XYZ file of C-alpha atoms in Angstrom:
786
model
C -150.562 91.804 -48.540
C -153.182 94.102 -50.062
C -155.714 91.992 -48.685
C -154.261 92.116 -45.280
C -154.123 95.837 -45.447
C -158.015 95.882 -45.994
C -158.553 93.682 -43.319
C -156.655 95.859 -41.045
C -158.485 98.991 -42.092
C -161.517 97.271 -41.954
C -160.916 95.866 -38.381
C -159.770 99.504 -37.166
C -163.041 101.117 -38.307
C -165.308 98.629 -36.840
C -163.270 98.600 -33.588
C -163.023 102.452 -33.081
C -165.348 102.455 -29.983
C -163.721 99.579 -28.252
C -160.612 101.154 -28.578
C -161.377 104.536 -27.352
C -160.743 102.583 -24.058
C -157.123 102.780 -22.995
C -154.882 100.841 -25.071
C -151.170 99.776 -24.818
C -148.560 99.295 -27.655
C -146.905 95.651 -27.289
C -143.611 95.275 -29.062
C -142.090 91.790 -29.873
C -140.053 89.488 -32.043
C -140.767 85.879 -33.594
C -137.726 83.589 -34.155
C -137.364 80.038 -35.288
C -137.119 77.972 -32.220
C -134.364 76.059 -33.425
C -132.133 78.285 -35.252
C -133.367 81.497 -33.351
C -133.414 83.071 -36.689
C -135.859 86.123 -37.106
C -138.716 85.301 -39.158
C -140.274 87.784 -41.437
C -144.128 87.868 -42.715
C -145.443 86.033 -39.545
C -148.982 86.938 -38.519
C -150.034 87.928 -35.116
C -153.790 87.727 -34.840
C -155.844 89.109 -31.809
C -159.818 89.591 -31.441
C -159.607 93.085 -32.878
C -155.955 93.880 -33.750
C -153.565 92.453 -36.135
C -149.943 92.492 -37.069
C -147.078 91.057 -39.400
C -143.403 90.836 -38.571
C -141.006 92.687 -40.743
C -137.848 91.720 -42.300
C -136.210 91.735 -38.823
C -138.883 89.664 -36.880
C -140.353 92.372 -35.071
C -143.656 93.622 -34.633
C -145.796 95.930 -32.812
C -149.644 95.985 -32.145
C -152.274 97.650 -30.140
C -153.642 95.749 -27.369
C -156.452 96.378 -24.773
C -154.863 96.645 -21.432
C -157.051 93.698 -20.256
C -155.517 90.326 -20.946
C -156.279 89.002 -24.448
C -155.142 86.108 -26.361
C -153.271 86.088 -29.531
C -152.587 83.614 -32.384
C -149.259 83.301 -34.197
C -149.118 81.300 -37.446
C -146.421 81.272 -40.341
C -146.125 79.022 -43.183
C -144.153 76.044 -42.391
C -144.371 76.317 -38.868
C -146.916 75.004 -36.031
C -149.271 77.688 -34.848
C -149.227 78.942 -31.459
C -151.189 81.396 -28.912
C -149.985 83.409 -25.971
C -151.806 85.530 -23.557
C -150.965 89.115 -22.632
C -151.445 90.396 -18.942
C -151.416 94.045 -17.556
C -147.916 93.711 -16.307
C -146.284 92.878 -19.455
C -143.558 95.545 -20.356
C -140.428 94.147 -21.759
C -140.625 93.084 -25.446
C -142.027 89.645 -26.360
C -139.962 86.902 -27.968
C -142.035 84.120 -29.497
C -140.612 81.035 -30.570
C -142.327 79.141 -33.669
C -141.554 75.450 -33.975
C -141.179 74.126 -37.536
C -143.881 71.765 -38.646
C -143.547 67.842 -38.414
C -141.772 66.949 -41.584
C -141.385 63.581 -42.963
C -138.245 62.401 -44.696
C -137.379 59.013 -45.303
C -140.476 58.071 -43.590
C -139.140 59.607 -40.371
C -141.593 61.960 -38.800
C -139.339 64.517 -36.591
C -140.491 67.567 -34.829
C -138.769 70.380 -33.855
C -135.672 69.921 -36.205
C -134.671 71.639 -39.213
C -134.919 70.237 -42.875
C -131.110 70.382 -43.221
C -130.723 68.625 -39.827
C -133.283 65.722 -40.811
C -131.549 65.403 -44.257
C -128.162 64.898 -42.511
C -129.772 62.189 -40.136
C -130.950 60.076 -43.211
C -128.488 57.621 -44.969
C -130.160 58.290 -48.296
C -128.012 60.360 -50.830
C -130.670 63.196 -51.517
C -131.179 66.743 -52.821
C -133.792 69.160 -51.498
C -135.102 71.689 -54.008
C -136.895 74.520 -52.752
C -139.343 77.307 -54.558
C -136.260 79.783 -54.555
C -134.202 77.535 -56.607
C -137.099 76.817 -58.866
C -137.637 80.685 -59.505
C -134.031 81.329 -59.975
C -133.252 78.380 -62.407
C -136.839 78.008 -64.157
C -136.379 76.588 -67.930
C -139.023 75.334 -70.369
C -139.993 72.350 -68.546
C -139.616 71.122 -64.655
C -136.996 68.592 -65.670
C -135.117 71.096 -67.427
C -135.226 73.382 -64.339
C -133.612 70.388 -62.439
C -130.868 69.795 -64.609
C -128.578 72.269 -62.707
C -128.473 69.719 -59.870
C -125.197 67.381 -60.082
C -126.024 63.791 -61.191
C -129.576 64.963 -62.812
C -129.901 65.399 -66.551
C -132.784 65.465 -68.782
C -133.797 63.914 -72.280
C -135.110 66.824 -73.987
C -137.950 66.474 -76.525
C -138.418 69.910 -78.302
C -138.243 72.970 -76.408
C -141.212 72.330 -74.215
C -140.995 68.674 -73.044
C -138.299 66.634 -71.237
C -137.925 63.539 -68.759
C -135.432 63.281 -66.020
C -132.387 60.832 -65.805
C -130.565 60.470 -62.684
C -126.854 59.235 -63.009
C -127.574 57.952 -66.504
C -130.931 56.187 -66.152
C -134.203 57.148 -66.999
C -137.579 56.522 -68.648
C -139.206 54.054 -66.149
C -136.310 53.830 -63.953
C -136.808 57.050 -62.519
C -139.976 57.442 -60.631
C -141.841 61.161 -60.567
C -144.193 61.397 -57.593
C -146.427 64.124 -57.257
C -148.400 64.526 -53.907
C -147.584 60.914 -52.910
C -148.764 59.488 -55.934
C -146.486 58.249 -58.950
C -146.878 59.821 -61.787
C -148.405 57.503 -64.693
C -148.830 58.479 -68.473
C -146.772 56.908 -71.529
C -143.357 57.904 -69.907
C -141.703 54.705 -71.503
C -141.702 56.559 -74.890
C -138.181 58.201 -75.830
C -140.545 60.951 -77.510
C -142.802 61.318 -74.473
C -142.512 64.021 -71.853
C -144.159 64.380 -68.605
C -147.411 66.020 -68.057
C -146.755 68.109 -64.939
C -147.236 71.944 -64.527
C -144.022 73.349 -63.127
C -145.612 76.401 -61.495
C -146.990 76.373 -58.069
C -144.230 73.849 -56.851
C -142.754 74.869 -53.545
C -140.323 71.462 -52.366
C -138.936 68.580 -54.498
C -136.755 66.044 -53.145
C -134.416 64.252 -55.402
C -133.199 60.805 -54.335
C -130.030 59.193 -56.291
C -130.003 55.715 -56.224
C -132.212 52.697 -55.557
C -135.553 53.713 -53.724
C -137.802 50.745 -54.520
C -138.026 50.245 -50.770
C -140.322 53.098 -50.146
C -141.369 53.586 -53.832
C -141.907 50.390 -55.352
C -140.938 49.248 -58.798
C -139.760 51.803 -61.231
C -137.944 53.671 -58.402
C -134.957 51.424 -59.199
C -132.602 54.338 -60.061
C -134.045 57.159 -58.343
C -137.246 59.586 -57.329
C -138.129 63.144 -58.470
C -140.618 63.370 -55.269
C -142.588 66.568 -55.754
C -143.924 67.410 -52.141
C -147.322 68.663 -51.160
C -147.536 72.129 -50.420
C -147.685 73.399 -47.065
C -151.168 74.437 -45.729
C -151.603 78.401 -46.059
C -151.330 80.629 -42.903
C -154.593 81.174 -40.702
C -156.936 83.733 -42.028
C -154.612 84.502 -45.068
C -155.219 85.030 -48.727
C -152.555 85.551 -51.280
C -151.039 84.350 -54.704
C -148.854 84.949 -57.519
C -148.905 85.866 -61.474
C -145.835 84.612 -63.459
C -145.173 85.834 -66.906
C -142.267 84.520 -68.867
C -141.434 85.349 -72.337
C -138.317 83.809 -74.605
C -136.842 84.964 -77.919
C -135.606 81.729 -79.363
C -138.910 80.120 -79.771
C -141.205 83.111 -79.232
C -142.653 81.936 -76.192
C -145.126 83.504 -74.030
C -146.275 82.057 -70.522
C -148.642 83.087 -67.901
C -149.430 81.410 -64.727
C -151.637 82.752 -62.077
C -152.422 81.108 -58.508
C -154.157 82.083 -55.627
C -154.618 80.362 -52.046
C -156.408 81.191 -48.964
C -157.589 79.966 -45.544
C -160.016 80.774 -42.765
C -159.532 78.843 -39.517
C -159.273 75.129 -40.654
C -160.440 75.101 -44.215
C -158.073 76.148 -47.199
C -157.961 76.136 -50.738
C -155.380 76.654 -53.772
C -155.976 77.352 -57.539
C -153.893 77.847 -60.598
C -154.295 78.466 -64.422
C -151.054 78.209 -66.655
C -151.009 78.978 -70.323
C -148.046 78.528 -72.548
C -147.659 79.106 -76.543
C -144.437 78.893 -78.302
C -143.298 78.585 -81.966
C -140.551 76.610 -83.709
C -137.133 76.892 -81.634
C -134.046 77.856 -83.541
C -131.046 75.790 -83.574
C -127.563 77.360 -84.463
C -127.286 75.652 -87.772
C -129.044 75.927 -91.191
C -128.865 72.445 -92.444
C -129.712 68.805 -90.836
C -128.489 65.537 -92.302
C -130.436 62.449 -91.800
C -129.840 59.010 -93.199
C -127.860 60.747 -96.132
C -130.414 63.192 -96.898
C -130.036 66.882 -95.977
C -132.730 69.449 -94.779
C -132.420 72.785 -95.186
C -133.780 74.956 -92.459
C -135.660 78.288 -93.078
C -134.301 80.916 -90.987
C -132.605 78.330 -88.317
C -136.241 77.096 -87.129
C -136.229 73.357 -86.556
C -139.672 73.351 -88.197
C -142.773 71.999 -86.639
C -141.629 72.209 -83.029
C -144.222 74.827 -81.951
C -146.597 73.854 -78.967
C -149.417 74.801 -76.769
C -150.188 73.985 -73.566
C -152.998 75.027 -70.926
C -153.138 73.576 -67.272
C -155.317 74.126 -64.633
C -155.604 73.067 -60.970
C -157.585 73.059 -57.677
C -157.177 71.815 -54.235
C -159.103 72.302 -50.851
C -158.162 71.092 -47.723
C -158.929 70.975 -43.992
C -156.249 71.024 -41.077
C -156.228 70.739 -37.466
C -153.852 69.871 -34.817
C -154.223 65.956 -35.334
C -155.476 65.660 -38.655
C -155.135 67.102 -42.337
C -156.533 66.133 -45.523
C -156.224 67.689 -49.047
C -157.942 66.672 -52.220
C -156.077 67.921 -55.513
C -157.479 68.019 -59.054
C -155.434 69.018 -62.133
C -155.630 69.036 -65.795
C -152.444 68.890 -68.184
C -153.637 69.659 -71.866
C -150.815 70.067 -74.525
C -150.131 69.681 -78.339
C -146.913 69.519 -79.749
C -145.254 69.359 -83.009
C -142.574 66.883 -83.759
C -139.475 68.153 -85.986
C -141.356 67.183 -89.291
C -137.919 65.271 -90.666
C -137.700 63.012 -87.512
C -140.726 61.006 -88.274
C -139.229 58.804 -91.078
C -138.228 60.366 -94.408
C -141.895 60.809 -95.397
C -141.480 64.930 -95.535
C -139.565 64.540 -98.633
C -142.593 64.080 -100.706
C -145.146 65.962 -98.220
C -147.376 68.549 -99.530
C -147.392 70.507 -95.903
C -145.580 73.867 -96.153
C -143.754 73.872 -92.901
C -142.122 76.933 -93.216
C -145.165 78.854 -93.954
C -145.230 79.994 -90.371
C -143.288 79.271 -87.383
C -146.128 78.887 -84.862
C -148.286 76.295 -86.988
C -148.638 72.788 -85.499
C -148.544 70.349 -88.653
C -148.308 66.604 -89.077
C -146.765 64.900 -87.235
C -147.841 66.075 -83.782
C -149.261 64.731 -80.742
C -151.851 65.879 -78.273
C -152.112 64.875 -74.607
C -154.465 65.410 -71.601
C -153.840 64.145 -68.390
C -156.166 64.332 -65.449
C -154.978 63.615 -61.883
C -156.981 63.595 -58.643
C -155.212 62.737 -55.316
C -156.103 62.996 -51.827
C -153.394 62.853 -49.030
C -154.559 62.331 -45.475
C -152.703 62.498 -42.215
C -154.001 61.503 -38.943
C -151.823 62.037 -35.593
C -152.694 59.823 -32.959
C -151.053 59.623 -29.350
C -148.394 56.896 -30.561
C -149.053 56.829 -34.343
C -148.908 58.773 -37.464
C -151.122 57.535 -40.176
C -150.516 58.726 -43.988
C -153.339 57.721 -46.565
C -152.581 58.683 -50.549
C -155.306 58.095 -52.969
C -154.848 58.737 -56.559
C -156.480 58.362 -60.046
C -154.942 59.579 -63.275
C -156.426 59.546 -66.814
C -154.045 60.085 -69.557
C -155.063 60.408 -73.144
C -152.472 60.323 -75.692
C -153.032 60.894 -79.612
C -150.150 60.781 -82.319
C -150.728 62.213 -85.545
C -148.771 61.596 -88.686
C -149.428 61.634 -92.293
C -151.386 58.851 -93.585
C -148.724 57.082 -95.789
C -148.731 53.234 -96.798
C -145.671 51.276 -95.506
C -145.119 47.616 -96.436
C -148.273 45.738 -97.053
C -150.360 48.600 -94.836
C -152.524 50.661 -97.502
C -152.976 54.558 -97.083
C -154.596 54.885 -93.611
C -157.964 56.423 -93.411
C -157.075 59.115 -91.051
C -153.648 60.898 -89.388
C -154.551 59.333 -85.853
C -151.467 56.899 -86.053
C -151.366 55.793 -82.291
C -153.995 56.439 -79.442
C -153.634 55.564 -75.756
C -155.962 55.409 -72.982
C -154.514 54.742 -69.695
C -156.254 55.029 -66.348
C -154.284 54.379 -63.122
C -155.775 53.880 -59.490
C -153.162 54.102 -56.656
C -153.432 53.559 -52.899
C -150.483 54.175 -50.602
C -150.793 53.708 -46.801
C -148.247 53.897 -43.828
C -148.141 54.075 -40.138
C -145.083 55.875 -38.557
C -144.800 55.134 -34.851
C -141.904 55.240 -32.331
C -140.282 52.239 -29.917
C -137.654 54.036 -27.715
C -134.976 55.253 -30.006
C -136.619 53.521 -33.360
C -138.831 55.369 -35.288
C -140.813 52.951 -37.422
C -142.636 52.916 -40.697
C -145.022 49.952 -42.160
C -146.874 50.559 -45.280
C -148.352 49.176 -48.387
C -148.422 50.519 -52.198
C -150.980 49.471 -54.789
C -151.692 50.385 -58.052
C -153.893 49.024 -60.967
C -153.187 50.287 -64.569
C -155.551 49.765 -67.480
C -153.981 50.905 -70.811
C -156.039 50.753 -73.963
C -155.087 51.506 -77.527
C -156.207 52.720 -81.205
C -155.189 53.877 -84.167
C -153.781 52.492 -87.583
C -150.283 52.172 -86.215
C -149.685 49.306 -83.584
C -146.564 49.568 -81.571
C -147.477 48.110 -77.911
C -150.665 46.154 -76.869
C -153.413 47.028 -74.896
C -152.770 45.701 -71.517
C -153.800 45.508 -67.449
C -151.074 45.927 -64.724
C -151.400 45.467 -61.009
C -148.837 45.857 -58.434
C -148.798 45.497 -54.822
C -146.134 45.908 -51.934
C -145.730 46.049 -48.188
C -142.633 47.428 -46.625
C -141.189 47.937 -42.857
C -138.523 50.813 -42.382
C -136.702 51.545 -39.364
C -134.712 54.499 -38.314
C -132.552 54.155 -35.158
C -131.056 57.115 -33.291
C -128.002 55.295 -31.633
C -126.993 58.849 -30.400
C -127.360 62.493 -31.476
C -124.998 62.058 -34.332
C -125.235 58.424 -35.352
C -128.271 57.357 -37.257
C -129.057 53.744 -38.805
C -131.619 52.836 -41.069
C -132.761 49.791 -42.878
C -135.845 47.872 -44.313
C -137.410 45.308 -46.304
C -140.105 45.221 -48.836
C -141.677 42.704 -51.018
C -143.550 43.412 -54.243
C -145.926 41.196 -56.725
C -147.089 42.121 -60.038
C -149.155 40.998 -62.864
C -149.036 42.200 -66.420
C -151.717 40.843 -68.569
C -151.506 41.791 -72.543
C -154.520 41.637 -74.937
C -154.028 40.023 -78.460
C -154.030 42.361 -81.418
C -154.231 41.915 -85.152
C -153.534 44.093 -88.264
C -156.255 45.702 -89.663
C -155.144 45.067 -93.150
C -154.130 41.727 -94.595
C -150.434 40.731 -95.442
C -149.354 37.794 -97.501
C -147.809 34.795 -96.025
C -146.459 31.573 -97.098
C -148.434 28.122 -96.309
C -146.501 24.939 -95.843
C -148.068 23.458 -99.002
C -146.438 26.164 -101.049
C -149.414 28.387 -101.604
C -149.899 32.024 -100.210
C -152.600 33.338 -97.814
C -153.590 36.718 -97.195
C -154.196 37.029 -93.440
C -154.606 39.469 -90.570
C -151.236 39.133 -88.759
C -151.421 38.464 -85.103
C -149.199 41.349 -83.336
C -149.731 40.409 -79.624
C -151.304 37.475 -77.894
C -153.196 36.954 -74.748
C -150.539 36.495 -71.992
C -150.603 37.089 -68.101
C -147.289 37.413 -66.487
C -146.606 37.476 -62.876
C -143.469 38.865 -60.809
C -142.343 39.265 -57.552
C -139.181 40.129 -55.721
C -137.827 41.413 -52.419
C -136.060 44.762 -51.868
C -134.266 46.206 -49.191
C -131.482 48.550 -47.969
C -129.312 49.440 -45.050
C -127.440 52.688 -44.009
C -125.729 54.706 -41.747
C -125.245 58.471 -41.089
C -122.684 60.031 -38.980
C -122.435 63.754 -38.185
C -119.025 64.784 -36.817
C -119.200 68.580 -36.213
C -119.223 70.207 -39.582
C -119.056 67.031 -41.582
C -121.786 64.309 -42.339
C -120.641 60.882 -43.681
C -123.374 58.612 -45.254
C -123.074 54.852 -46.645
C -126.051 53.120 -47.912
C -126.681 49.759 -49.903
C -129.594 48.510 -51.281
C -131.381 46.379 -53.632
C -133.985 47.344 -56.064
C -136.233 45.728 -58.831
C -138.115 46.902 -61.809
C -140.652 44.834 -63.303
C -140.745 44.654 -67.338
C -143.315 46.754 -68.713
C -145.752 46.218 -71.832
C -143.585 47.767 -74.364
C -140.337 45.482 -73.289
C -142.715 42.326 -73.397
C -144.858 42.481 -76.370
C -144.091 45.543 -78.623
C -144.295 44.461 -82.234
C -144.276 47.199 -84.566
C -142.857 50.269 -86.483
C -141.831 53.221 -84.293
C -141.623 55.981 -86.799
C -140.396 58.585 -84.595
C -137.436 56.330 -84.241
C -137.557 55.058 -87.650
C -136.872 51.259 -86.520
C -138.929 48.305 -85.703
C -139.322 47.260 -82.096
C -140.055 43.801 -80.756
C -140.672 43.052 -77.351
C -139.651 39.863 -75.237
C -142.413 37.840 -73.226
C -139.388 35.819 -71.581
C -137.703 39.039 -69.664
C -136.973 39.022 -65.997
C -137.212 41.784 -63.748
C -134.717 44.010 -63.342
C -132.589 43.746 -60.205
C -130.432 46.294 -59.214
C -127.406 46.376 -56.129
C -125.968 49.668 -55.372
C -123.780 51.251 -52.820
C -123.721 54.791 -52.087
C -121.351 56.850 -50.028
C -121.642 60.636 -49.385
C -119.171 63.097 -47.534
C -120.414 66.739 -46.772
C -118.138 69.604 -45.021
C -119.175 72.997 -44.285
C -116.753 75.263 -42.459
C -117.203 78.924 -42.402
C -117.301 80.018 -46.159
C -116.225 76.997 -47.661
C -118.448 73.836 -48.253
C -117.588 70.707 -50.142
C -119.395 67.222 -51.037
C -118.588 64.174 -52.779
C -120.771 61.341 -53.575
C -119.658 58.151 -55.234
C -121.721 54.989 -55.956
C -121.186 51.168 -57.236
C -123.968 49.774 -59.277
C -124.529 46.169 -60.747
C -127.744 44.870 -62.684
C -127.924 41.173 -63.001
C -130.420 41.636 -65.611
C -130.676 45.202 -67.257
C -133.201 45.470 -70.036
C -132.529 47.509 -73.247
C -133.462 47.549 -76.833
C -130.730 46.233 -79.038
C -130.301 46.521 -82.843
C -129.819 43.350 -84.693
C -128.967 42.456 -88.357
C -132.708 41.517 -89.108
C -135.085 43.798 -91.215
C -138.768 44.455 -91.726
C -140.392 46.523 -94.333
C -136.907 47.812 -94.992
C -136.575 49.030 -91.233
C -133.706 47.488 -88.912
C -135.363 45.114 -85.972
C -134.629 46.476 -82.418
C -135.204 43.570 -79.837
C -135.593 43.865 -76.117
C -133.141 42.075 -74.404
C -131.315 41.599 -71.134
C -127.603 41.772 -69.928
C -125.345 42.077 -66.852
C -124.305 45.688 -66.194
C -121.677 47.393 -64.095
C -121.744 50.947 -63.455
C -119.901 53.578 -61.234
C -119.343 57.157 -60.835
C -120.654 60.061 -58.654
C -120.403 63.632 -58.190
C -118.444 66.031 -56.750
C -119.538 69.656 -55.261
C -117.729 72.798 -53.669
C -118.572 76.257 -53.007
C -117.091 79.117 -51.466
C -118.405 82.489 -50.193
C -115.490 84.568 -51.585
C -116.844 87.901 -50.038
C -120.097 89.123 -48.361
C -121.493 89.589 -51.973
C -119.456 87.245 -53.842
C -119.913 83.502 -54.219
C -118.428 80.763 -56.237
C -119.722 77.126 -56.674
C -118.445 74.099 -59.005
C -119.590 70.518 -59.509
C -118.839 67.347 -61.368
C -120.524 64.316 -62.660
C -119.371 61.324 -64.192
C -120.869 57.915 -64.834
C -118.957 54.870 -66.262
C -121.191 51.768 -67.696
C -120.145 48.632 -69.031
C -122.073 45.561 -70.262
C -120.478 42.393 -69.026
C -122.700 40.069 -70.997
C -124.919 39.679 -73.765
C -125.060 40.495 -77.449
C -123.164 44.043 -76.668
C -120.723 42.839 -74.010
C -118.139 45.208 -73.564
C -120.263 48.200 -74.398
C -121.592 50.855 -72.354
C -125.410 51.090 -72.036
C -127.826 53.642 -74.361
C -128.063 57.531 -73.279
C -124.824 57.450 -71.056
C -124.019 60.764 -70.061
C -120.534 62.032 -70.617
C -118.370 63.550 -67.917
C -119.944 67.319 -67.127
C -118.678 70.237 -65.046
C -120.501 73.256 -63.977
C -119.086 76.521 -62.624
C -121.434 79.053 -61.168
C -120.386 82.509 -59.968
C -122.812 84.772 -58.233
C -122.345 88.364 -57.345
C -124.744 90.912 -55.265
C -124.833 94.471 -56.343
C -127.007 95.539 -53.468
C -129.873 97.729 -54.472
C -130.157 100.190 -57.345
C -132.974 102.613 -57.236
C -136.149 100.416 -57.613
C -134.225 97.127 -57.947
C -133.458 95.437 -54.622
C -131.097 92.572 -54.148
C -129.814 92.599 -57.511
C -127.675 89.503 -58.616
C -125.777 88.728 -61.195
C -125.046 84.929 -62.236
C -122.845 83.362 -64.675
C -122.959 79.416 -65.440
C -120.493 77.866 -67.463
C -121.327 74.243 -68.656
C -118.642 72.043 -69.654
C -119.314 68.514 -71.145
C -116.547 66.279 -72.503
C -116.674 64.045 -75.680
C -118.923 61.042 -75.127
C -116.922 58.544 -77.238
C -117.938 55.504 -74.916
C -120.873 54.425 -77.116
C -123.124 51.536 -77.909
C -124.185 51.087 -81.607
C -126.342 52.836 -83.086
C -125.218 55.907 -81.184
C -122.533 58.202 -82.525
C -119.937 59.695 -80.577
C -120.893 63.071 -79.315
C -118.242 66.105 -79.410
C -117.960 67.812 -76.096
C -118.946 71.340 -75.807
C -118.623 74.632 -73.531
C -121.868 76.555 -73.136
C -122.379 79.957 -70.995
C -125.336 81.376 -69.428
C -125.698 84.597 -67.818
C -128.569 85.811 -65.470
C -129.686 89.055 -63.540
C -132.229 88.644 -60.984
C -133.714 91.270 -58.536
C -136.672 92.311 -56.482
C -138.646 95.221 -57.192
C -140.999 96.702 -54.433
C -143.631 98.120 -56.928
C -146.491 98.030 -54.463
C -144.483 98.825 -51.022
C -145.310 95.680 -49.370
C -143.487 92.670 -47.970
C -143.723 90.525 -50.965
C -141.492 92.264 -53.750
C -141.921 91.382 -57.348
C -139.337 88.901 -58.564
C -137.420 89.953 -62.006
C -135.168 87.266 -63.833
C -133.486 88.280 -67.161
C -131.599 85.323 -68.464
C -129.332 84.681 -71.490
C -128.972 81.127 -72.399
C -126.052 79.583 -74.588
C -124.439 83.308 -74.846
C -122.422 82.545 -77.993
C -124.881 80.681 -79.881
C -123.127 77.282 -79.791
C -123.851 74.548 -81.763
C -123.412 71.527 -79.741
C -125.240 68.271 -79.028
C -126.651 66.521 -75.940
C -125.787 63.182 -76.120
C -129.046 62.155 -73.972
C -131.395 64.148 -76.097
C -134.241 62.651 -78.142
C -133.090 64.326 -81.455
C -129.488 63.624 -80.821
C -130.392 60.355 -82.780
C -130.785 62.189 -85.775
C -128.057 64.608 -85.619
C -130.135 67.869 -84.550
C -128.316 70.193 -82.199
C -129.516 71.736 -78.904
C -131.453 75.077 -79.010
C -129.260 78.433 -79.798
C -129.112 81.567 -78.126
C -132.074 82.354 -75.902
C -133.137 85.661 -73.916
C -136.046 85.105 -71.563
C -137.609 87.625 -69.001
C -139.897 86.377 -66.110
C -141.920 88.126 -63.614
C -143.169 86.719 -60.549
C -145.980 89.314 -58.786
C -146.917 88.179 -55.618
C -150.178 89.633 -53.841
């Protein structure tokens, strides 16, 4: 806004002579063409004059009495031009049309995003920038856990990965700018390398989504949408500052963006530094060994993260292309006592400082380059997504001998170097009342390994899929959709031998010292059809949805060919080359109703896996560690979410939600048990009260969230029963008009776990070693736009 004011001042000085002629004052307003609601912050630009609409959508500007052309532009809307004439006397009303939006491969112009979501038969949730600001936590996935049906597997205070309706890991695809995020997300101790700042919109699909997104979207998708192009002749940005008390975190993120006529750019830098996080206990009991905690610090869980991104784009009436480059670099410590039991004899003083990152720790650097191009032709809209990702991950631990392995030469236990190349292409076109989408997705992965601790082999993975999708508008309120897809894939593992010798008995009774083979050269091919069919019916204020789909997932390299010790989990893991692809059949329904101050929604689902893959504990042992083997079983799942909200008064609002998942293995060695990491019944009650304006503080909101989790008694060995808990979070949010402009500073003060409750999250990585979740935490964040 300061830049805009400078532009105004400069333009007024330069145009003093020309405006000495007779001028007129033009008044008007700008509204949304669909909802007719006023739009603030809209830019009206003439040759030598300039205006921006206020909070009521109105504007006024000086204009020569001779006719002139003005351009009107606003984020998320199609730009338009209008021409004044000498007889203009009544206030103008300018209607801006929403930009074309692609949702479920349906390109619709002139419809609001909420209307488009209602017309889709897919059960999904849209998350906007306002939600992300109001609920920001230590990682993007922790920020999203307030959404019913979405939970997280947390790995310390700075890392997490999503689970949707109890399924996670590579069963949930995380997509950014049209490209599936590819790292080492198969590991339970591996987070996602995505900077949560600068994200505007996220779409979460709950249920099978392999039709559009391919393998790995068998349980759902977290789709981080490409950001909208900045307004014409604009410049702006923001600085985000966050501080937290539990782990002494300080985070700073600064972003800028600008645009001339058709070219635009964005850039962002983020830095986070945090200490060991505190838990509401002073001792941990793991494998009958008691670890005393100093000052309640979960030792060696500190970390640092430095991220940078830059993008540039070009946009015109029928063409848009943006290239995005990002780098995420992080170093995080693991709770020292989680890495086996070697810490009992370690010489490291883990309590000398709560900011040290000692062994064990991991380092990760993720480079991502993507390009998104859209071409609008007369009858077709073409979309192309290109992506390259390089993930470099190192896991370091103390060099301690195990079994026949001598003392390793260094701390580099495991090294993964993964390169991923992606290409998506689709064509959207209309045939009468049908909106058709045809597309292809291809991906090539190369994953190399290093270090002295073997777990998974090096491998190459190639996948390709083609699909056809149809959205049929039977009438304005009844929409049908369906599609079919075929995928083919290949996984080629590379042979691997130990770097040390182990004794093995020969048939003649002698003993030889040999380099044991851990993996072999194998090439495995997979292929499967996916499909879905659904209907959406809009009846007044009520929307009904029904969708049936079949998805599949290729086995991953660690499920096929792992053969080594996972010290982070203190167990021996072994793959199975005979695994079949997972196939999931699911029926989703949803009913949502809004009437006046009240809204209600229910989203049940039924799900059947004919060959669910999971890691099963056996009665065998290697090097004194229990062997876990990947196996398959039939699994039946059901559950869903319920939401309700009421605007009690103009300033007071209540919202409630509940989510539940029931899972049962109907075959295999664990028949009759649930599946690992199944979340318990969870309820959430939220109250929000608007206090209005207090001096410098505008639009002050008080928010209280009560999260209630039932005990999880439905477990599968080696899981243990997790007790239920109740946790209260409080927050105060406000706007500060520090610079007297239309982009106020956003302030949020939040107190998590108000009563410092000691509780356990059944889906947390550290739950397996009886570590409770973080204790009381006060956070203060500021967002300063400019």
